[in-house]
mmCIF file of C-alpha atoms in Angstrom:
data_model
loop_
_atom_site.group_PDB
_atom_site.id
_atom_site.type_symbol
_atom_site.label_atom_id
_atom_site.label_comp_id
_atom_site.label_asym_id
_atom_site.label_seq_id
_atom_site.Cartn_x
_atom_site.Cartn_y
_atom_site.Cartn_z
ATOM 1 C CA UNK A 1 91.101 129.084 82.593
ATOM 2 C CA UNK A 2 88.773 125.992 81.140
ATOM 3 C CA UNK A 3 87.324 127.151 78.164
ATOM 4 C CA UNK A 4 84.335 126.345 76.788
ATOM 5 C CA UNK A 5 83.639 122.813 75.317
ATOM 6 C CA UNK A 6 83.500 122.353 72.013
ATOM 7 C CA UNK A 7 80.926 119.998 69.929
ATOM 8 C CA UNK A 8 80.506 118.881 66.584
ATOM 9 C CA UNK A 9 78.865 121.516 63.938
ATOM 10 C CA UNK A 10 78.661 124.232 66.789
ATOM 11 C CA UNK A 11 77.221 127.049 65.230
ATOM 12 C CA UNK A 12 76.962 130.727 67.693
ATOM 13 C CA UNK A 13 74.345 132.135 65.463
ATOM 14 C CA UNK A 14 71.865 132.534 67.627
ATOM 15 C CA UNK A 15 68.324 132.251 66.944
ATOM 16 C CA UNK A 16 66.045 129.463 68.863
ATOM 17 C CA UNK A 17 63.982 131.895 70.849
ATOM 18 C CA UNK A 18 63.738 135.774 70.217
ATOM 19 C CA UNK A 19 62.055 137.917 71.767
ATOM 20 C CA UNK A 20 61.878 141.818 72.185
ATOM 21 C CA UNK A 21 60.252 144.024 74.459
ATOM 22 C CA UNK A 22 59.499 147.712 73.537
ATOM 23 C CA UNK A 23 59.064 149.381 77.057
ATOM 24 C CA UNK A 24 57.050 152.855 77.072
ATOM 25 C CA UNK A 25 60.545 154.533 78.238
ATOM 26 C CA UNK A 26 61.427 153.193 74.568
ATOM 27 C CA UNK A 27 63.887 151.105 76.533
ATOM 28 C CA UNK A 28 64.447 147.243 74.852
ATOM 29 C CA UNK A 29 64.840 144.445 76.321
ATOM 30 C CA UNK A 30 64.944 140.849 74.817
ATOM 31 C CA UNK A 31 64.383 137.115 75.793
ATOM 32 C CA UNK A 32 67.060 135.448 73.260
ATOM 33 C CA UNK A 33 67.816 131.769 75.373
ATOM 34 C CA UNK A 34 68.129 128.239 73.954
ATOM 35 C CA UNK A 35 68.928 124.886 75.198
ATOM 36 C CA UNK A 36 72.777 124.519 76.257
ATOM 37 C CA UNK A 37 73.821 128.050 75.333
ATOM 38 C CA UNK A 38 77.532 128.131 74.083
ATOM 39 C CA UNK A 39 78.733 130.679 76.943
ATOM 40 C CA UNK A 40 78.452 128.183 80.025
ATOM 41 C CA UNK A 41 80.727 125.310 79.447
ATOM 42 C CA UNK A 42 77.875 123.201 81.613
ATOM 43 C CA UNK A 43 80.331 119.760 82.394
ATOM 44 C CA UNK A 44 82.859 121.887 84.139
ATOM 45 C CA UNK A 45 80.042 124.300 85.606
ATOM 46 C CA UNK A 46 78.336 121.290 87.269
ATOM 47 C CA UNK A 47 81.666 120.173 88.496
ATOM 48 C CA UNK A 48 82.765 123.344 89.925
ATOM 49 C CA UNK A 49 79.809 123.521 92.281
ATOM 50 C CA UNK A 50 79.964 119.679 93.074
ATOM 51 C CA UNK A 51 83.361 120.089 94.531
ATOM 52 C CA UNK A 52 82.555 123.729 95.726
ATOM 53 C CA UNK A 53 79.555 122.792 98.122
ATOM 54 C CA UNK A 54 80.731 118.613 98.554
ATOM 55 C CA UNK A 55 80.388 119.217 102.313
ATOM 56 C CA UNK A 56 76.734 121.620 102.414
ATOM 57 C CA UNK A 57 73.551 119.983 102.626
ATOM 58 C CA UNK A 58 71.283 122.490 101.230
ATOM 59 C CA UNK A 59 72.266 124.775 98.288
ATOM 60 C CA UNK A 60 70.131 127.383 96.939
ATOM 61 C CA UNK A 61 70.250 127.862 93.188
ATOM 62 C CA UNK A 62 68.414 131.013 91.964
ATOM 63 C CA UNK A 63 67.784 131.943 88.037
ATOM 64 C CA UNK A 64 66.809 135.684 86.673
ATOM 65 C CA UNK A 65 65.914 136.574 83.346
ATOM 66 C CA UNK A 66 65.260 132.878 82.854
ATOM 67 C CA UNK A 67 63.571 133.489 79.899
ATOM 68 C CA UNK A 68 61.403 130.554 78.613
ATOM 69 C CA UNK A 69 63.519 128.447 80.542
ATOM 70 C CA UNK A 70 65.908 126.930 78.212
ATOM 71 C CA UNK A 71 69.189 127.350 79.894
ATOM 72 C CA UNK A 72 67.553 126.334 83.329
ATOM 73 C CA UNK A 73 66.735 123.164 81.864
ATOM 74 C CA UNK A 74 70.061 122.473 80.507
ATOM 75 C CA UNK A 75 71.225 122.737 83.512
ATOM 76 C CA UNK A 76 68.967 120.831 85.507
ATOM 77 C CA UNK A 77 69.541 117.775 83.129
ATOM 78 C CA UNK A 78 72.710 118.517 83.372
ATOM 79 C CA UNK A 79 73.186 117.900 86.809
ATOM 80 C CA UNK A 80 70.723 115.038 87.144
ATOM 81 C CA UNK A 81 72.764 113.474 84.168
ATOM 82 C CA UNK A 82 76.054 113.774 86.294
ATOM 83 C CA UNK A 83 75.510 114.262 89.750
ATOM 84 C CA UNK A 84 72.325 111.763 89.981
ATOM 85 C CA UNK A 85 71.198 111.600 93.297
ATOM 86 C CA UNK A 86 73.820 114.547 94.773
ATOM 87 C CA UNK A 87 72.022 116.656 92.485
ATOM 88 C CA UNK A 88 69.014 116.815 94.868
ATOM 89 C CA UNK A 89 70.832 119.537 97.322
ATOM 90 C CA UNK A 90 70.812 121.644 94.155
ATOM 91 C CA UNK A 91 67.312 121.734 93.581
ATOM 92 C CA UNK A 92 64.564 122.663 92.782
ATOM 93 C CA UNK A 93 65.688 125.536 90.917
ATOM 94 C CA UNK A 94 63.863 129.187 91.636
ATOM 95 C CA UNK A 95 63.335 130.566 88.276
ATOM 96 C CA UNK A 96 62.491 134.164 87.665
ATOM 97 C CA UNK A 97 61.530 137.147 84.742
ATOM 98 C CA UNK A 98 60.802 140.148 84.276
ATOM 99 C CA UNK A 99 57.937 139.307 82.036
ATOM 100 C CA UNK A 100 54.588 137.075 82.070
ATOM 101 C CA UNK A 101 55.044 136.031 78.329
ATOM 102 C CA UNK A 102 58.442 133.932 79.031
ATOM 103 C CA UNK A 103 56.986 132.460 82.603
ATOM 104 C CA UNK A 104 53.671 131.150 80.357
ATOM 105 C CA UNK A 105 56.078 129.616 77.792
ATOM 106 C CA UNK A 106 58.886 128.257 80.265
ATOM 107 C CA UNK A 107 55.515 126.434 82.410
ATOM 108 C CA UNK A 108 54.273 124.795 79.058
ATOM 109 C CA UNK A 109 57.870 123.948 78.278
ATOM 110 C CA UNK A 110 57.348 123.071 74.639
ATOM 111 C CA UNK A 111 60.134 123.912 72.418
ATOM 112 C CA UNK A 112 61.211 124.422 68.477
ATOM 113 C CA UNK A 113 65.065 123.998 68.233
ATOM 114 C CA UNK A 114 67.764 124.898 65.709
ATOM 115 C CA UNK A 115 70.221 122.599 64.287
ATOM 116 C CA UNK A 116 72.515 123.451 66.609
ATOM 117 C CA UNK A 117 70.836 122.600 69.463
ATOM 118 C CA UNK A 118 70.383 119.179 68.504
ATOM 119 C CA UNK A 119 74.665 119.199 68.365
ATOM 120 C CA UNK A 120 74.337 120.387 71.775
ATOM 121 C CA UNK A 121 71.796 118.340 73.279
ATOM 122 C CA UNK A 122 73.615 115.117 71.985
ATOM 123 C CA UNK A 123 77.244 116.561 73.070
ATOM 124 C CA UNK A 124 75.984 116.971 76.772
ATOM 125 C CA UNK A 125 73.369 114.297 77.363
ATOM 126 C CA UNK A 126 73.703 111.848 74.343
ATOM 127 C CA UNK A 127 71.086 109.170 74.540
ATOM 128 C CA UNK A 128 70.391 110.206 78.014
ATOM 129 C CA UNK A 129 68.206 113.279 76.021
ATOM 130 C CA UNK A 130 65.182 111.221 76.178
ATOM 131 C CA UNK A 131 65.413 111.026 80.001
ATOM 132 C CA UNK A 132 64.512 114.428 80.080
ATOM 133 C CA UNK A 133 62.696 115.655 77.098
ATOM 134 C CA UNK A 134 60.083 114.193 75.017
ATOM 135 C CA UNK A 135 60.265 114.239 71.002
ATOM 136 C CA UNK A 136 57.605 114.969 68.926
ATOM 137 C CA UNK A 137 58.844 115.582 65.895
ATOM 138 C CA UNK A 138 62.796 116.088 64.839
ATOM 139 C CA UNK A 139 62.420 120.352 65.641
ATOM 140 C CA UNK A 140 59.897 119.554 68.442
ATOM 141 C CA UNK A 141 60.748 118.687 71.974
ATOM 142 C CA UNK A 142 58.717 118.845 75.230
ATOM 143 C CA UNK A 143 60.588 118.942 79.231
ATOM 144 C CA UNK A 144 59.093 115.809 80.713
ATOM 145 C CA UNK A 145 58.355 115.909 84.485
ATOM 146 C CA UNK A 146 61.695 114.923 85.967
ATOM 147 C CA UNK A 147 63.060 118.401 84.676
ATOM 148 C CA UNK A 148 59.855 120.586 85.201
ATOM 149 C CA UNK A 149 59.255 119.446 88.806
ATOM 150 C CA UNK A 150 62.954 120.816 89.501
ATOM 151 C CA UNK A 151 62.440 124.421 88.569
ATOM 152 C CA UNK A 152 59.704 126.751 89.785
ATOM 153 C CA UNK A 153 59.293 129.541 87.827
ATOM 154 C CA UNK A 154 57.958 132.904 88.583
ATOM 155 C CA UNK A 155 57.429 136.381 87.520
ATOM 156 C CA UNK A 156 59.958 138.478 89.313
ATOM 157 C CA UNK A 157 62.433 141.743 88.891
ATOM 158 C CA UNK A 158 66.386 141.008 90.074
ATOM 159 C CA UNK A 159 66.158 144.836 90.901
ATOM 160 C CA UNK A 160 63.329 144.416 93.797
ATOM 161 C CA UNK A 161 64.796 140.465 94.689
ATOM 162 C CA UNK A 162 68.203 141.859 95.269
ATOM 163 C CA UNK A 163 67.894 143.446 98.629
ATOM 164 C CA UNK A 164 65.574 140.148 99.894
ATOM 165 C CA UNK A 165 68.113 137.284 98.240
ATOM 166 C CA UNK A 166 70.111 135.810 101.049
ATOM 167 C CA UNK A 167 73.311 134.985 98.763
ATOM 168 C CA UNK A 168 75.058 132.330 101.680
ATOM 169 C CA UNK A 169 75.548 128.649 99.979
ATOM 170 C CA UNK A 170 73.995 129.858 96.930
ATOM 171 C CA UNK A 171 74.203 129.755 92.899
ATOM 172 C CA UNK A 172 72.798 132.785 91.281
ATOM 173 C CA UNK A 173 72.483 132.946 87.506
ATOM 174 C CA UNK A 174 72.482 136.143 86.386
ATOM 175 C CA UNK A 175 73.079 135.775 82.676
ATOM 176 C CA UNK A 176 73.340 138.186 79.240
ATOM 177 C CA UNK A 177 70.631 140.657 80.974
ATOM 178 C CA UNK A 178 73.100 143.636 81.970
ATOM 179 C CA UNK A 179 72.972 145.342 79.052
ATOM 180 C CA UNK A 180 69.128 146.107 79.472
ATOM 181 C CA UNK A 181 69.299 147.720 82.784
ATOM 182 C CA UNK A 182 70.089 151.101 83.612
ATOM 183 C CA UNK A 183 73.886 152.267 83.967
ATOM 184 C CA UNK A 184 72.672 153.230 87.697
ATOM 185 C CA UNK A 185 70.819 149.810 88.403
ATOM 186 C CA UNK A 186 73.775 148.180 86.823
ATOM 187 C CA UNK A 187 76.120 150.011 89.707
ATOM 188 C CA UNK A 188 73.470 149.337 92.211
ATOM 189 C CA UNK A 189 73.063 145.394 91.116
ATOM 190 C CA UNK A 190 77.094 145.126 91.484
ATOM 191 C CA UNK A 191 77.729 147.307 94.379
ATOM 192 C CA UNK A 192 74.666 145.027 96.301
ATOM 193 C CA UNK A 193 76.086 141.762 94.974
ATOM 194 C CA UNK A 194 79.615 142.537 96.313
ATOM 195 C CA UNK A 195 78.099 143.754 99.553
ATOM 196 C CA UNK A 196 75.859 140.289 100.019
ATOM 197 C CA UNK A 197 78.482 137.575 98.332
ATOM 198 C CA UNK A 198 80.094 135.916 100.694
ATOM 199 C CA UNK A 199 83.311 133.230 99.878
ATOM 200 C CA UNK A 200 80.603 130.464 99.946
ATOM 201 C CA UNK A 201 78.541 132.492 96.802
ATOM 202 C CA UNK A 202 78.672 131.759 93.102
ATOM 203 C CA UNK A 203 77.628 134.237 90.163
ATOM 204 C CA UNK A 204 76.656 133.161 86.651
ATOM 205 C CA UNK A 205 77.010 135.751 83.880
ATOM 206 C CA UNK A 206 77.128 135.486 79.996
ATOM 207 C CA UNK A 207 79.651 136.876 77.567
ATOM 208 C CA UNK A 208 76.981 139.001 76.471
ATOM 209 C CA UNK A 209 77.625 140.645 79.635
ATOM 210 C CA UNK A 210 81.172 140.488 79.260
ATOM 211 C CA UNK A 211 80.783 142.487 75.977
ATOM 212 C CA UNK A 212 79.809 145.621 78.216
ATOM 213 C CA UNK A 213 82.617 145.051 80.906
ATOM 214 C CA UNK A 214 80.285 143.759 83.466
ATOM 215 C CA UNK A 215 83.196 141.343 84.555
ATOM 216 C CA UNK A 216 85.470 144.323 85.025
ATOM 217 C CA UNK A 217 82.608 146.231 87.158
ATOM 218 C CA UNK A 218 82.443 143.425 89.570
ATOM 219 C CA UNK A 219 85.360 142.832 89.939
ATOM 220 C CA UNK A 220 85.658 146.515 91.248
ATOM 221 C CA UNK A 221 82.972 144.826 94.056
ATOM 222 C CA UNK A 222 85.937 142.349 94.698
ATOM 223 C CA UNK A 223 83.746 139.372 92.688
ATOM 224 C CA UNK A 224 86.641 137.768 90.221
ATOM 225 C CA UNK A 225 86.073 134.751 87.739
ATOM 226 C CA UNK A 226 86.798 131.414 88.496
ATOM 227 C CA UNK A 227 88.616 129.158 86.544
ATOM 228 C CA UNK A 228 85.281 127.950 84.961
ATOM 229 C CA UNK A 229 84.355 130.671 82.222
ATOM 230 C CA UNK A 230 81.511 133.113 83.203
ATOM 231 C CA UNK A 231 81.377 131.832 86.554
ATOM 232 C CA UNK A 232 82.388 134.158 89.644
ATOM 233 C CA UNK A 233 83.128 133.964 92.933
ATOM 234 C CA UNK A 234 83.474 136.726 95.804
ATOM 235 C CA UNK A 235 87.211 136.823 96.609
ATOM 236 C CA UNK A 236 88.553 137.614 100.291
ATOM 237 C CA UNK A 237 91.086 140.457 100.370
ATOM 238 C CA UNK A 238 94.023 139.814 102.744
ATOM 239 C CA UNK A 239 95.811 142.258 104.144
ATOM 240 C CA UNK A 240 99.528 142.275 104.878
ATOM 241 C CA UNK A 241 100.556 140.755 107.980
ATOM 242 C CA UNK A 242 101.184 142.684 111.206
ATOM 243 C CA UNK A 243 104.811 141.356 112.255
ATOM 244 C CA UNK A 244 104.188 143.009 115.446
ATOM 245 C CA UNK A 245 101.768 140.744 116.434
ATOM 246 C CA UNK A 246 104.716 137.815 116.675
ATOM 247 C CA UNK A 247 106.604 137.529 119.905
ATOM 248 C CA UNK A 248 109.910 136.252 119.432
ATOM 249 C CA UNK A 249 111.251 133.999 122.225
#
C-alpha cells in the first residue's frame, strides 16, 4: 500500500483550526482541519483518480464536514498544480457542513497556519503556493480566486444528503467525522454507501476514522481500501464459476 508522503519537519500535532460544538443532546462534535492534512497522501490521491476516471468526462467530487475548507483547498491546488487543465472534469468541488460557523469562515477563506503547514504547503506546491494563496504576513494566508471559484460551499447534513447523492463517477470525501455520529447513523451511513457505490465510486476517510474501525465496518458493505491510504473503493464480489454452463465439444 503507498503510504503517506513524508516532508521535512512534519509535525502530527494538530492544532491550525479547532473547533468544538456542544450540542443540547450534550453530544460533541469538532471542526479540527488544516491545509494538507497528514492522513491523505494528496500526490498519489490526485493520481489515483486521474488514472481512475482518464476516460469520463464529467466527475462529481463531493466534500462533507468540510470544515473551514482547508483540506478542500489542498486539494483543489493540488490538482490544478498537477493535472492543469484535466483538472477541470474534477471541479468545482461541492463543499458541505453541518454548521454555519465553518461555511462563513471557509467563504472568507482567510487563514492563520502552524509551522507545519508551511512544511506542507512548500512539500506539495513549492513556489507554485503563490498561485493559489495570497500572503499577508508569514502566519497569514488568503485562497485567491482560482481556488475559491472551484469549491462551492454550503451548509448541509451527510445524514439527509445520503439518500439524494447519486454516487456514479463520483469522489466523496467523507473524512475524520465518524466518530461524532451516532453508532446507528454510523450503520445507516455505511449500509447506504455500500448500497449506492458502484465500481466507478471513490470514498475518502481519515485515520481518525480508522481509529474507530470505520474501515473494518465498510468493508462489511463490501467497500475495501485502495492502494492509496484512506481512499476506498466499492469492490465487485465474484462468485465461483458455474462449469455447467461450458459445453464441451
Amino acid at each position: 500500500m503507498i503510504s503517506r508522503n513524508n516532508f521535512s519537519n512534519f509535525n502530527p500535532q494538530f492544532k491550525a483550526y479547532k473547533h468544538t460544538i456542544q450540542y443540547n443532546n450534550s453530544r460533541i462534535n469538532r471542526g479540527d482541519t488544516c491545509l494538507f492534512r497528514f492522513d491523505l497522501p494528496f500526490n498519489d490521491f490526485v493520481k489515483f483518480i486521474y488514472n481512475k476516471y482518464k476516460n469520463v468526462d464529467k466527475v462529481e467530487v463531493i466534500a462533507h464536514a468540510c470544515s473551514d475548507g482547508e483540506e478542500i483547498f489542498s486539494v483543489v491546488s493540488k490538482m490544478i498544480d498537477m493535472l492543469k487543465n484535466n483538472a477541470e472534469k474534477f471541479l468545482p468541488i461541492k463543499a458541505y457542513d453541518l454548521e454555519k460557523e465553518h461555511i462563513l469562515r471557509a467563504e472568507k477563506s482567510n487563514y492563520t497556519i502552524e509551522s507545519y503547514e508551511r512544511d506542507a504547503i512548500k512539500y506539495y506546491l513549492g513556489n507554485n503556493f503563490f498561485n493559489y494563496f495570497l500572503q499577508e504576513a508569514p502566519n497569514n494566508i488568503i485562497a485567491k480566486n482560482i481556488l475559491k471559484s472551484k469549491v462551492h460551499f454550503s451548509q448541509s447534513n451527510i445524514m439527509d444528503d445520503i439518500q439524494h447523492i447519486g454516487l456514479h463517477n463520483t469522489v466523496l470525501l467523507a473524512r475524520n467525522f465518524w466518530h461524532y455520529l451516532t453508532k446507528k447513523d454510523i450503520d445507516k451511513l455505511a449500509i447506504t454507501l455500500g448500497k449506492k457505490m458502484d465500481e466507478s465510486s471513490t470514498l475518502v476517510i481519515g485515520d481518525y476514522d480508522k481509529e474507530y474501525n470505520i474501515d473494518k465496518i465498510l468493508n462489511k458493505n463490501g467497500i475495501y481500501e485502495t492502494d492509496v491510504e484512506n481512499v476506498f473503493e466499492k469492490k465487485k464480489l465474484y462468485s465461483k464459476p458455474n462449469y455447467f454452463l461450458f459445453t464441451l465439444h
